[in-house]
Amino acid sequence: MTASLPPFDFARFQSLLTTTLIGRPLVYRPVVGSTMDLARREAAEGAVHGTAVFAEEQTAGRGRRGRTFFSPAGANIYVTFILRCSLELHRTLPVRVPVAVAEALAAVVPEAAIKWPNDIWVGGLKVCGMLIDGELEAEGPVAFPGIGINVNFDPSTAQPDLQRIATSLAAVLGRPVDREALFARLCNELERTLAAPAADVLARYRERNLVLGRRVHVSPVGGAPFEALAVDLDDAGALVVERDSGVRETVTAADVT
Ligand code: BTN
C-alpha cells in the first residue's frame, strides 16, 4: 500500500470540489512539523476562511492532550482547516467536524462511526483522529480543526502498540483508496455541515456514534476513572453520563484523558 506513493493529484481534487469556500485555497506541503502550526502561521498572515493546510507527512503531528499523532507518508490525509467563524459556530465544532468527517468516510467504509470525543473507528480500530484548536485574532475568532485520516497507510509498518488500536481505510478494504476523491468529499461535507442547523447535525451525530446508550469508560484528567452510561450529547459535544448511583454529570473532551 505504501510501496509506491502516487503524488497528490490537484486537478482531480479540484474537479471534485463543489464548495465555494472550504478547501479553497489548498496550502500543500510534502512535509511539515504539524499542519496545526502551519495553519496558525497562515492565519496570522491573513489566510482566508476555508483555507486547507495539507501535508503528506508530519514530523511532529499532534494529538489531544499533547500526545503525538503518528503521521508517516503513505497517501494519507493530514489537514488543518482555517475557519473564521463566530464564537457560537466555534462552540458547536466538536459535533460538526466529526459528523462531516464520518459522513465523508462512510462513503468509502459505510461502518465508519464516531468514537467520542474525537475519533472515527471502523471495526473496533481507529482510522482518524481530530483536534480542534482556536485563537482570538484581532479580526475575530479563528478555529483550526485538524484531521488525520489513515487512508492508504500500511498498519503493518507501525509500532505494535499502534497496530493494536489503529488501522487504515485501505487495510480495511484490502485495496487502495482514492484519497483526492475522499479529501474533496470531506471538504464538501464540512461546508454542508457548517451551514446546517445545530439540531440536524446533532441528529446526524447520534446516528453515527458508538457511545450513546452504551456504558463508557471515563478517564477524567487528574481524577479516578469510572464506568457510566452515556445518556446524551449536547450541541457543543459534551457528553452527559449517568453513574451507577444515578448521578448525572457532563464531561467535555477537555475533561478526559
Ligand atoms: C488525536 O487522535 O488525538 C487527534 C489527532 C489529530 C491529528 C491531526 S493530523 C492534522 C493535524 N495536524 C496535527 O498535528 N494534528 C492534526
XYZ file of C-alpha atoms and ligand atoms in Angstrom:
273
model
C 0.000 0.000 0.000
C 2.865 2.394 0.699
C 5.349 0.830 -1.750
C 4.943 3.499 -4.434
C 3.261 6.672 -3.306
C 1.276 8.460 -6.002
C 1.710 12.267 -5.962
C -1.268 14.366 -4.855
C -3.454 14.904 -7.911
C -4.510 18.570 -7.611
C -6.541 18.589 -10.814
C -8.569 15.593 -9.690
C -9.116 17.073 -6.214
C -10.291 20.378 -7.674
C -12.577 18.730 -10.222
C -14.438 17.003 -7.374
C -14.614 20.010 -5.039
C -18.101 21.503 -5.055
C -17.569 24.012 -2.235
C -17.488 27.766 -2.505
C -15.122 28.268 0.447
C -13.854 25.131 2.208
C -10.665 23.734 0.675
C -10.059 26.969 -1.265
C -7.162 27.611 -1.341
C -5.253 24.447 -0.612
C -1.871 25.047 1.017
C 0.063 21.854 0.212
C 3.367 20.718 1.743
C 5.211 17.400 1.240
C 6.466 17.550 4.849
C 5.670 19.779 7.847
C 6.158 19.588 11.591
C 2.420 19.890 12.210
C -0.281 21.333 9.970
C -1.722 22.871 13.181
C 1.317 25.160 13.480
C 1.478 25.956 9.777
C -2.246 26.800 9.769
C -1.752 29.235 12.671
C 1.070 30.935 10.770
C -1.019 31.105 7.592
C -3.963 32.554 9.553
C -1.725 35.150 11.209
C -0.661 36.189 7.709
C -4.284 36.635 6.654
C -5.306 33.284 5.148
C -8.985 33.315 4.229
C -11.835 31.314 5.784
C -11.866 27.800 4.347
C -8.149 27.526 3.627
C -6.973 23.905 3.954
C -3.398 23.298 5.090
C -2.493 19.806 3.887
C 0.648 17.708 4.333
C 1.821 14.355 3.010
C 3.812 13.745 6.181
C 4.173 15.353 9.617
C 7.338 15.058 11.650
C 5.680 16.372 14.833
C 1.988 15.508 14.345
C -0.066 16.424 17.414
C -2.897 14.551 19.080
C -5.108 15.508 22.014
C -3.564 16.491 25.334
C -0.052 16.921 23.936
C 0.170 13.374 22.585
C 1.944 12.722 19.304
C -0.008 11.685 16.220
C 1.973 9.224 14.091
C 1.896 10.814 10.629
C 4.039 8.926 8.134
C 3.957 9.470 4.373
C 1.553 6.934 2.921
C -1.029 8.704 0.755
C -2.965 9.724 3.870
C -4.761 12.945 4.792
C -3.254 15.315 7.344
C -5.141 18.599 7.173
C -5.962 21.640 9.285
C -8.713 23.980 8.113
C -8.752 27.683 8.884
C -12.300 28.645 9.856
C -13.075 32.292 10.533
C -16.384 31.669 12.229
C -18.495 33.109 15.020
C -17.886 32.008 18.596
C -21.305 30.360 18.507
C -20.377 28.242 15.476
C -16.963 27.523 17.007
C -18.712 26.155 20.123
C -20.501 23.535 18.026
C -17.457 22.374 16.019
C -16.829 19.355 18.306
C -20.089 17.987 16.897
C -19.967 19.380 13.349
C -16.424 18.310 12.446
C -16.734 14.614 13.431
C -20.097 14.388 11.666
C -18.632 15.801 8.433
C -15.604 13.511 8.637
C -17.637 10.411 9.500
C -20.069 11.005 6.648
C -17.208 11.527 4.180
C -15.513 8.324 5.358
C -18.785 6.393 5.315
C -18.929 6.853 1.539
C -15.842 4.635 1.419
C -16.365 2.443 4.504
C -20.066 2.513 5.464
C -19.480 1.327 9.037
C -17.296 4.365 9.929
C -18.559 5.628 13.288
C -17.737 8.405 15.748
C -15.984 7.333 18.933
C -16.472 10.228 21.350
C -14.757 12.577 21.744
C -12.713 12.846 18.577
C -12.006 9.620 16.743
C -13.515 7.726 13.846
C -13.409 3.987 14.239
C -14.001 1.097 11.859
C -14.366 -2.437 13.208
C -13.013 -1.545 16.643
C -9.922 0.267 15.345
C -9.129 3.951 14.919
C -8.825 5.271 11.352
C -8.989 9.000 12.109
C -8.274 11.462 14.915
C -9.349 15.077 15.236
C -8.161 18.068 17.212
C -9.817 21.496 17.335
C -7.708 24.495 18.341
C -8.841 28.090 18.436
C -7.459 31.609 18.501
C -8.963 35.041 19.061
C -7.279 37.241 16.458
C -7.773 40.993 16.129
C -10.112 40.302 13.151
C -12.176 37.825 15.189
C -12.189 34.163 16.236
C -10.391 31.546 14.163
C -10.869 27.810 14.613
C -8.339 25.223 13.479
C -9.885 21.772 13.147
C -7.070 19.326 12.462
C -7.943 15.962 10.945
C -5.647 12.991 10.434
C -7.015 10.104 8.374
C -5.150 6.834 7.803
C -6.174 6.411 4.186
C -3.594 4.229 2.421
C -1.137 3.775 5.250
C 0.057 0.169 5.801
C -0.572 -0.552 9.507
C 1.895 -3.456 9.495
C 4.688 -0.863 9.251
C 3.618 0.785 12.535
C 4.769 0.040 16.086
C 2.969 -2.997 17.575
C 1.183 -0.896 20.225
C -0.223 1.336 17.470
C -1.240 -1.689 15.377
C -3.394 -2.852 18.290
C -5.526 0.304 18.207
C -5.325 1.740 14.681
C -5.747 0.756 11.059
C -6.297 2.428 7.689
C -9.185 2.548 5.248
C -7.119 0.676 2.643
C -6.284 -2.067 5.152
C -9.977 -2.454 5.982
C -10.989 -2.620 2.325
C -7.980 -4.572 1.092
C -7.421 -2.106 -1.746
C -6.044 1.425 -2.216
C -8.432 4.327 -1.591
C -8.781 7.360 -3.879
C -7.710 9.992 -1.350
C -8.211 13.006 -3.655
C -11.866 11.969 -4.012
C -12.088 11.373 -0.256
C -10.483 14.715 0.565
C -12.787 16.580 -1.845
C -15.748 14.800 -0.243
C -14.502 15.790 3.205
C -14.319 19.474 2.179
C -17.797 19.245 0.608
C -19.261 17.601 3.734
C -17.608 20.139 6.009
C -19.065 23.069 4.080
C -22.541 21.477 4.178
C -22.258 20.621 7.871
C -21.028 24.076 8.920
C -24.153 25.569 7.360
C -26.643 23.066 8.804
C -28.869 23.785 11.837
C -27.246 22.542 15.065
C -30.170 20.211 15.828
C -29.811 18.479 12.450
C -26.091 17.969 12.972
C -26.705 16.562 16.439
C -29.215 14.105 14.964
C -26.621 13.024 12.399
C -24.053 12.579 15.204
C -26.497 10.373 17.125
C -26.940 8.136 14.057
C -23.224 7.565 13.678
C -21.914 7.430 17.238
C -20.523 4.475 19.166
C -21.230 5.877 22.595
C -24.793 6.983 23.298
C -26.849 4.367 25.108
C -23.714 2.370 25.961
C -21.511 2.043 29.010
C -18.356 4.092 28.658
C -15.070 4.237 30.487
C -14.432 7.834 31.574
C -10.847 8.830 32.464
C -11.078 12.318 33.979
C -7.946 14.446 33.869
C -6.402 14.188 37.352
C -9.310 12.095 38.674
C -10.231 8.457 39.215
C -11.551 6.613 36.132
C -15.112 5.307 36.272
C -17.689 3.423 34.203
C -21.000 5.081 33.377
C -23.859 5.052 30.903
C -23.605 7.649 28.117
C -27.083 9.140 28.031
C -26.867 12.317 25.970
C -24.702 14.707 23.982
C -25.175 18.473 23.832
C -24.751 20.636 20.731
C -21.214 21.575 21.829
C -20.157 17.929 22.035
C -20.226 17.498 25.816
C -21.320 14.036 26.946
C -23.882 13.521 29.699
C -23.109 10.326 31.622
C -25.009 8.592 34.396
C -23.081 6.831 37.138
C -24.408 3.606 38.707
C -25.550 5.749 41.644
C -27.906 7.554 39.258
C -25.920 10.793 39.473
C -25.538 12.510 36.107
C -22.568 14.636 35.072
C -21.360 16.346 31.938
C -17.916 15.635 30.539
C -16.192 17.509 27.763
C -13.280 16.373 25.587
C -11.057 18.687 27.637
C -12.037 16.840 30.850
C -10.940 13.364 29.748
C -7.544 11.872 29.015
C -5.965 12.603 18.252
O -6.200 11.489 17.765
O -5.647 12.747 19.458
C -6.060 13.820 17.384
C -5.202 13.679 16.146
C -5.239 14.885 15.224
C -4.282 14.694 14.073
C -4.368 15.774 13.060
S -3.392 15.403 11.632
C -3.619 17.016 11.048
C -3.472 17.921 12.242
N -2.065 18.182 12.494
C -1.661 17.690 13.664
O -0.511 17.812 14.114
N -2.683 17.095 14.286
C -3.904 17.143 13.495
